[in-house]
PDB file of C-alpha atoms in Angstrom:
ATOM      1  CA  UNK A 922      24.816   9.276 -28.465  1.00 90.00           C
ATOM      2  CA  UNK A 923      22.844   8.578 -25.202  1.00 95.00           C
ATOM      3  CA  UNK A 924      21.226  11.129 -23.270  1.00 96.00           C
ATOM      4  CA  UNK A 925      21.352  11.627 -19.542  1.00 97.00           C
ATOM      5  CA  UNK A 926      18.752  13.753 -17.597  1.00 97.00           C
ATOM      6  CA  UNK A 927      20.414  14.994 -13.912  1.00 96.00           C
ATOM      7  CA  UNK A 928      17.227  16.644 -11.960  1.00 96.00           C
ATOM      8  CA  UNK A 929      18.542  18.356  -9.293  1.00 95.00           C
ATOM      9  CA  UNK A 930      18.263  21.523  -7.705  1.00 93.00           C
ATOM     10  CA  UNK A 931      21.540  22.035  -6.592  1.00 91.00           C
ATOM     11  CA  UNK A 932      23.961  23.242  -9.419  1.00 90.00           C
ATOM     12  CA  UNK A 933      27.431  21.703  -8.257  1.00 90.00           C
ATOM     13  CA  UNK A 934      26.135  18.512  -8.206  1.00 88.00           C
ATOM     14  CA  UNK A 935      24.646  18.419 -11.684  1.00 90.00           C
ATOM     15  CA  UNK A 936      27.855  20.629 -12.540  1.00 90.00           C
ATOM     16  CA  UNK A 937      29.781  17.820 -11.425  1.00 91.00           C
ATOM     17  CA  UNK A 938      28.067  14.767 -13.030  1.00 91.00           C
ATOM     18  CA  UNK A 939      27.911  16.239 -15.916  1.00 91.00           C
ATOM     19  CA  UNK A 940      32.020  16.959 -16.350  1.00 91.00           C
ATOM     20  CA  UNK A 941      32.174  13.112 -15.457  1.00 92.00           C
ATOM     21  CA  UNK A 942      30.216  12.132 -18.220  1.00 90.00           C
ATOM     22  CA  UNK A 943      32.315  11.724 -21.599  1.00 86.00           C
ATOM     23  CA  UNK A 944      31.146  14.192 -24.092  1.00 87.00           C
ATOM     24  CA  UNK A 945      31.860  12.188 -26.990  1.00 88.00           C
ATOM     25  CA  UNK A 946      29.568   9.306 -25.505  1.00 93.00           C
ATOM     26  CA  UNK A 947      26.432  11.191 -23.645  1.00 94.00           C
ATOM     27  CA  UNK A 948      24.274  14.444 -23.873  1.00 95.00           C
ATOM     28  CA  UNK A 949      23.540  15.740 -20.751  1.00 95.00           C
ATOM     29  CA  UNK A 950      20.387  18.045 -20.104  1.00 96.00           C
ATOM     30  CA  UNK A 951      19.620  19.382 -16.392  1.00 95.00           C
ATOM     31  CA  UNK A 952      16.227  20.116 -14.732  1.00 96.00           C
ATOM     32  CA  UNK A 953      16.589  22.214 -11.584  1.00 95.00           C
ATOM     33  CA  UNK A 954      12.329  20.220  -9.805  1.00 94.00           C
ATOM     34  CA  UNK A 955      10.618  17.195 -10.718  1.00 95.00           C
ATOM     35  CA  UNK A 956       8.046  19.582 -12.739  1.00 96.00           C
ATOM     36  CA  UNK A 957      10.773  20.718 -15.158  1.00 96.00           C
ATOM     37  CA  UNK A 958      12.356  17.000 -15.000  1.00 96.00           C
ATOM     38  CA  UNK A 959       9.042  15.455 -16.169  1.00 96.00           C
ATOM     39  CA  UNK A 960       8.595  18.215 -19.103  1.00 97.00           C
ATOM     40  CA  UNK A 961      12.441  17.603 -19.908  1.00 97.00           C
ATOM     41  CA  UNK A 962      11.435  13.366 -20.428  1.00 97.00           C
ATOM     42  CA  UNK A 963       8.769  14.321 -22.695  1.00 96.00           C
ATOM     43  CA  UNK A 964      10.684  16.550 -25.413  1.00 96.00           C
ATOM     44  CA  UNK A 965      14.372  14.867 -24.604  1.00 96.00           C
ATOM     45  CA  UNK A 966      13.326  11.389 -24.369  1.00 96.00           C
ATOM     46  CA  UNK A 967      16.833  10.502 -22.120  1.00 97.00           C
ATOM     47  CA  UNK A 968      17.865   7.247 -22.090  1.00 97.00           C
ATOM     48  CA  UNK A 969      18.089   7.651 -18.742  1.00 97.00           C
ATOM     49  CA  UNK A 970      17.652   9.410 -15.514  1.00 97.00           C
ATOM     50  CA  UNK A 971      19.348  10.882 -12.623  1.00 97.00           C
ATOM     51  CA  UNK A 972      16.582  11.797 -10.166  1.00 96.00           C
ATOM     52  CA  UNK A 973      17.228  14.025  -6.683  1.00 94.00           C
ATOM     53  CA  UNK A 974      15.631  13.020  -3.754  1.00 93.00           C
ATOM     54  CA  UNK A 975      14.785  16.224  -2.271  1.00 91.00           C
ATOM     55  CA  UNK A 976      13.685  19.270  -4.566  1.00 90.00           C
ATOM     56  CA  UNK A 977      11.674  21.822  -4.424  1.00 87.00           C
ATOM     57  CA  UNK A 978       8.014  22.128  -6.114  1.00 88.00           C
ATOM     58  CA  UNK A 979       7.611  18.385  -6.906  1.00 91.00           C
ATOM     59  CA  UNK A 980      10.511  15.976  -4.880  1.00 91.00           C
ATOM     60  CA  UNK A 981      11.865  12.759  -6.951  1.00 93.00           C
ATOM     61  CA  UNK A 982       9.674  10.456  -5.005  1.00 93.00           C
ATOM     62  CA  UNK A 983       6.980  12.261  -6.256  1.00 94.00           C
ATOM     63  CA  UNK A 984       8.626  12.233 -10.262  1.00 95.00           C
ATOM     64  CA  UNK A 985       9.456   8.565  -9.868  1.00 94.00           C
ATOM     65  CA  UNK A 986       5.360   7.520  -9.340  1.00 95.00           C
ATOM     66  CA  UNK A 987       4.791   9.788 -12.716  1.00 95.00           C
ATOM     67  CA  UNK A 988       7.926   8.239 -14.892  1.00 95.00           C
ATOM     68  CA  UNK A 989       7.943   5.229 -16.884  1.00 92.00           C
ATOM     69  CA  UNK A 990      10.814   3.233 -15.311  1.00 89.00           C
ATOM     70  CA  UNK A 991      10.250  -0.051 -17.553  1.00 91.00           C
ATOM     71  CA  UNK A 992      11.128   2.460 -20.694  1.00 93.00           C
ATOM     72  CA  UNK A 993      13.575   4.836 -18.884  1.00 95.00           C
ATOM     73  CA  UNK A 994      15.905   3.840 -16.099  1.00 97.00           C
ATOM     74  CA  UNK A 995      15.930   6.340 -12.624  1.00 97.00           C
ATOM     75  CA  UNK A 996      18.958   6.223 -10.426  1.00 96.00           C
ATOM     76  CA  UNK A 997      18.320   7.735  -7.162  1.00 95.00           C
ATOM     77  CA  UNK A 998      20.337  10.548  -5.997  1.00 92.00           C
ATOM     78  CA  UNK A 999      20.480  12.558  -2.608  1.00 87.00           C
ATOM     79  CA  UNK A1000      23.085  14.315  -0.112  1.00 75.00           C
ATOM     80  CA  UNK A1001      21.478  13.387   2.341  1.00 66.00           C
ATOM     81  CA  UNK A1002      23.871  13.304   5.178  1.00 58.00           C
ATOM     82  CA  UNK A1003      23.219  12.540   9.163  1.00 55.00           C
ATOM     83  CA  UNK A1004      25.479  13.828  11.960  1.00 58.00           C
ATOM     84  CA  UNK A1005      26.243  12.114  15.251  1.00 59.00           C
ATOM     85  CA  UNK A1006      26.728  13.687  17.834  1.00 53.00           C
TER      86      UNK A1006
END
């Protein structure tokens, strides 16, 4: 079974990936910062990662220069939103 890593730090959206996901085909594990992310690849070894932009403590941009990404794929992830006026 594969494992997915979401690090985010807001619960719905990890909530919500994670009911996506088929049980029967992935694990998923949550880290709420990039510090806790980073500790989670080193004892879960995922198979791959989803990685929030914008976090608290340590941001994804800053997680993504400290993982791996030839042994463990990142996907990018961020609610980001702009409003026009």
């Amino acid at each position: 079974m594969k494992t997915i890593l979401i690090v985010d730090d807001e619960d719905s959206f990890s909530k919500s990936i994670k009911e996506v996901l088929d049980p029967k085909k992935y694990t998923v594990i949550m880290a709420k910062d990039g510090e806790e992310g980073l500790k989670m690849i080193e004892q879960a070894k995922p198979d791959a990662v989803l990685l929030d932009i914008n976090m608290p403590k340590m941001n994804g941009m800053e997680a993504l220069k400290k993982i791996d990404t030839k042994k463990i794929p990142v996907i990018m992830t961020s609610n980001l939103s702009s409003k026009k006026a």
